[in-house]
mmCIF file of C-alpha atoms in Angstrom:
data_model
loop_
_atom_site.group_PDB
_atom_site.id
_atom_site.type_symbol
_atom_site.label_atom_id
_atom_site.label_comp_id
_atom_site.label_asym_id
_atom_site.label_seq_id
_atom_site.Cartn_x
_atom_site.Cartn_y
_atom_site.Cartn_z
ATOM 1 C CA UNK A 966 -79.696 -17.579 -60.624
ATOM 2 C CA UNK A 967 -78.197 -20.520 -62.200
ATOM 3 C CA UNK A 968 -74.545 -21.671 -61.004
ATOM 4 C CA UNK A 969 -72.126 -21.278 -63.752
ATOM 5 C CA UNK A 970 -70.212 -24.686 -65.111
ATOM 6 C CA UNK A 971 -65.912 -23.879 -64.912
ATOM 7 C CA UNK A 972 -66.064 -22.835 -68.389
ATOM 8 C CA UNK A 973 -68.880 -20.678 -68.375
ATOM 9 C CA UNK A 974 -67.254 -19.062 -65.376
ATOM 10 C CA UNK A 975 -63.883 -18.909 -67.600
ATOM 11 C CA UNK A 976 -65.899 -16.814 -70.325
ATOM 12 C CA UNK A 977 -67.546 -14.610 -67.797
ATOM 13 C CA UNK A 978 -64.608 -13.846 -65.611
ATOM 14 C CA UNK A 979 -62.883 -12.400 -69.309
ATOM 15 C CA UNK A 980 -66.107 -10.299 -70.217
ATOM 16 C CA UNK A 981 -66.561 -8.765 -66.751
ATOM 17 C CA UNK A 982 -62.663 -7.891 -66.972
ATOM 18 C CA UNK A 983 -62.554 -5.957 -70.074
ATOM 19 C CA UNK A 984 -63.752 -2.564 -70.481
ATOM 20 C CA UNK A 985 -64.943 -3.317 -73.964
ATOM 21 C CA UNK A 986 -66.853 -6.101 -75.965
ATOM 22 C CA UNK A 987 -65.223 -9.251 -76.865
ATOM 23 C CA UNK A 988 -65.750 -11.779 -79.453
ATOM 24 C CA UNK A 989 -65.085 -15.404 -79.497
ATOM 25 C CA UNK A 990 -61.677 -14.781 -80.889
ATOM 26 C CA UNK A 991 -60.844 -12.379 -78.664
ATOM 27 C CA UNK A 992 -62.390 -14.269 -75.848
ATOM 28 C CA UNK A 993 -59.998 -16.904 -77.439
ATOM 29 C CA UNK A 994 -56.925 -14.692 -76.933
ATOM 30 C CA UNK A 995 -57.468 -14.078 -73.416
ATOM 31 C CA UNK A 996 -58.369 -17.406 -72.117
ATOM 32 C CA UNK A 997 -54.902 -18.700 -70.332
ATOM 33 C CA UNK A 998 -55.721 -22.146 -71.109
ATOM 34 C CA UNK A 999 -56.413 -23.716 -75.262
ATOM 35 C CA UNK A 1000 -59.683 -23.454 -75.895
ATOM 36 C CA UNK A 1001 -61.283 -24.002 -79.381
ATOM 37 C CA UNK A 1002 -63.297 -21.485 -81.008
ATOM 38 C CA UNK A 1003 -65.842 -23.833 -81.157
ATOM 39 C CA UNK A 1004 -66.056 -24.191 -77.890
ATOM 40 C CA UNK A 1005 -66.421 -20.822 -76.793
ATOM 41 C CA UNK A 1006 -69.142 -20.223 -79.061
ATOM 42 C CA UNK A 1007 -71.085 -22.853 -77.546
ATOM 43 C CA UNK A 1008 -70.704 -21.302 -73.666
ATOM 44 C CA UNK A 1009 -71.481 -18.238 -75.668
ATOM 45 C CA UNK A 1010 -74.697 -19.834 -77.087
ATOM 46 C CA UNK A 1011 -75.711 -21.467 -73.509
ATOM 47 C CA UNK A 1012 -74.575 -18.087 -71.790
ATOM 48 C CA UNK A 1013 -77.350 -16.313 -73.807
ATOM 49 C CA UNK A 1014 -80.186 -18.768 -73.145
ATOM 50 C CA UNK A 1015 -79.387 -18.008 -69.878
ATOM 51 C CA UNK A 1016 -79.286 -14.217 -69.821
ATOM 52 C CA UNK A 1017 -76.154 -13.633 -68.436
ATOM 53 C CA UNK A 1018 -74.361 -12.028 -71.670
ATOM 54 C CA UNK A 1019 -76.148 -10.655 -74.544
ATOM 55 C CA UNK A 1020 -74.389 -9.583 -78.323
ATOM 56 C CA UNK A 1021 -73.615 -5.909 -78.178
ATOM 57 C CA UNK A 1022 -73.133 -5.429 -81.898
ATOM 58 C CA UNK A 1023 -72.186 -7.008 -85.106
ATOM 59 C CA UNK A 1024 -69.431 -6.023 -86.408
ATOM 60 C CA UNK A 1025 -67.119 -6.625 -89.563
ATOM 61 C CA UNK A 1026 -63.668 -8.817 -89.234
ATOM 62 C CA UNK A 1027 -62.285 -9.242 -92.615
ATOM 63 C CA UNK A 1028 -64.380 -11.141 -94.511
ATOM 64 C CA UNK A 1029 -66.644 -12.312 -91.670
ATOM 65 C CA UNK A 1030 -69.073 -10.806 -89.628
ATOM 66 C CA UNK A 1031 -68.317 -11.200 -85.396
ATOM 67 C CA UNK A 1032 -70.945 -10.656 -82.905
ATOM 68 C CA UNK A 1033 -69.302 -8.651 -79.667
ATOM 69 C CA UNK A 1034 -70.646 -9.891 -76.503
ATOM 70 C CA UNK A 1035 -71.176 -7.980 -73.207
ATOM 71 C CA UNK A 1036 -72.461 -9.278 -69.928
ATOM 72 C CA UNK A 1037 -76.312 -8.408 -68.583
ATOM 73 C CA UNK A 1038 -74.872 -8.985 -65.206
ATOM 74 C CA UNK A 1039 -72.584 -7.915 -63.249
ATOM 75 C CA UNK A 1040 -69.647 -10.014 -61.017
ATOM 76 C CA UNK A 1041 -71.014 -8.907 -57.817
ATOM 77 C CA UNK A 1042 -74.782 -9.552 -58.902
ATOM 78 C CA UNK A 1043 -73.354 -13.366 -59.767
ATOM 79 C CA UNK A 1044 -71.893 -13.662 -56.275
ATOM 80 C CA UNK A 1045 -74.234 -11.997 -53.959
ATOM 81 C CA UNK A 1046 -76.982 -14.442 -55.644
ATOM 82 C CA UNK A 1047 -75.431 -17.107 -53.576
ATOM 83 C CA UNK A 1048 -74.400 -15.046 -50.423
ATOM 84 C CA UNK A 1049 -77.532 -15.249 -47.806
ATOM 85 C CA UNK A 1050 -78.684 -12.206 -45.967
ATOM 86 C CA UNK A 1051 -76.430 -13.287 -42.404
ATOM 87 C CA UNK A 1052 -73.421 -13.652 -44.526
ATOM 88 C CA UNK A 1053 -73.832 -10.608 -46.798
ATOM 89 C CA UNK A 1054 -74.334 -8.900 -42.729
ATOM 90 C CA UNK A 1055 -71.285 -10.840 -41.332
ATOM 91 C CA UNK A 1056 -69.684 -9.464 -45.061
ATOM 92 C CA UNK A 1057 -70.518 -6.108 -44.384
ATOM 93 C CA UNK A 1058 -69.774 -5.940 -40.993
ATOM 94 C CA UNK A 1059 -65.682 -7.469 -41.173
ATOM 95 C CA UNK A 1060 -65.575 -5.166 -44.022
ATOM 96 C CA UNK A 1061 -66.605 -1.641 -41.676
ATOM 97 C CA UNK A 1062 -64.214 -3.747 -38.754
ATOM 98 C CA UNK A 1063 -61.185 -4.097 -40.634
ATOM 99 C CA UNK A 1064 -61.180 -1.272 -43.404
ATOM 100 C CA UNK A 1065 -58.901 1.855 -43.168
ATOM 101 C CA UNK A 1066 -60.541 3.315 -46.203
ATOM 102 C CA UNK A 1067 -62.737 6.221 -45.118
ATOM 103 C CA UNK A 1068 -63.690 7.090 -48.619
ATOM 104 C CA UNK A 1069 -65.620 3.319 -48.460
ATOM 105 C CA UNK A 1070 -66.951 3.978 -44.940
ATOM 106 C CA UNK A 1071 -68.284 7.532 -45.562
ATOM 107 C CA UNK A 1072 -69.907 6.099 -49.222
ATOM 108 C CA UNK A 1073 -71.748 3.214 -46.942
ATOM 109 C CA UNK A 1074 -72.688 5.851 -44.694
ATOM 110 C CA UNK A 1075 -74.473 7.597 -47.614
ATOM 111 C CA UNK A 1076 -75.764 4.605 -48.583
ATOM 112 C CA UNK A 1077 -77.313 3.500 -45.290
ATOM 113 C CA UNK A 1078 -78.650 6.951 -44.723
ATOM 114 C CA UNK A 1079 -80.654 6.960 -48.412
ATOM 115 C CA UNK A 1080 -81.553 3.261 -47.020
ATOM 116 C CA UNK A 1081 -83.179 5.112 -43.948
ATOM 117 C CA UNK A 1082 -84.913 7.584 -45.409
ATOM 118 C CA UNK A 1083 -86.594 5.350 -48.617
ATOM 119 C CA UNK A 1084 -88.007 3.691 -45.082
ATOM 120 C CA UNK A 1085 -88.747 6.351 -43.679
ATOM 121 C CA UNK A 1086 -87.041 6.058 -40.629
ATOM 122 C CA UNK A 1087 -85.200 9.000 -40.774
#
């Protein structure tokens, strides 16, 4: 996986926050710094070629039809494509040490366990 360029990370960070499609305007809106529309719908354009979003629908704005982006992957998929298997381990590990949340532990539990059994170790 490709590393994403600041403003490529800028546009994804705003997709995988919102619980609903965006458009370049919209992606305009909710970038804190001024970006032109212009330039959003070129990361848009390279973001495609690279798979990472893709255009959920077309829809009608007025006068003008938008395309509505979504991304094809998800935050954690970005990161963990950079994270090595020690680290993601050492990750894992502090997490377990250090968390108080026992709905997390128990749902790592159940995920270990179907981990187990797809080997067929237990």
């Amino acid at each position: 996986m490709k590393k994403l360029s600041k403003r490529e990370n800028q546009i994804m960070i705003a997709l995988w926050n919102s619980s609903v499609p965006l458009s370049a305007s919209a992606l305009k809106k909710n970038l804190d710094e001024d970006v032109s529309i212009y330039t959003i719908q070129q990361v848009l354009q390279k973001l495609l070629k690279k798979d990472y979003i893709k255009v959920n629908r077309i829809v009608q704005h007025e006068k003008a039809l938008m395309r509505e982006y979504v991304p094809v992957i998800s935050q954690v998929e970005y990161i963990t494509s950079f994270v090595n298997q020690k680290t993601s381990f050492e990750l894992a590990s502090n997490f377990i040490k250090e968390t108080d949340n026992l709905d997390a532990i128990i749902e790592l539990e159940k995920l270990i366990n179907i981990k187990l059994k797809e080997k067929g170790i237990k």
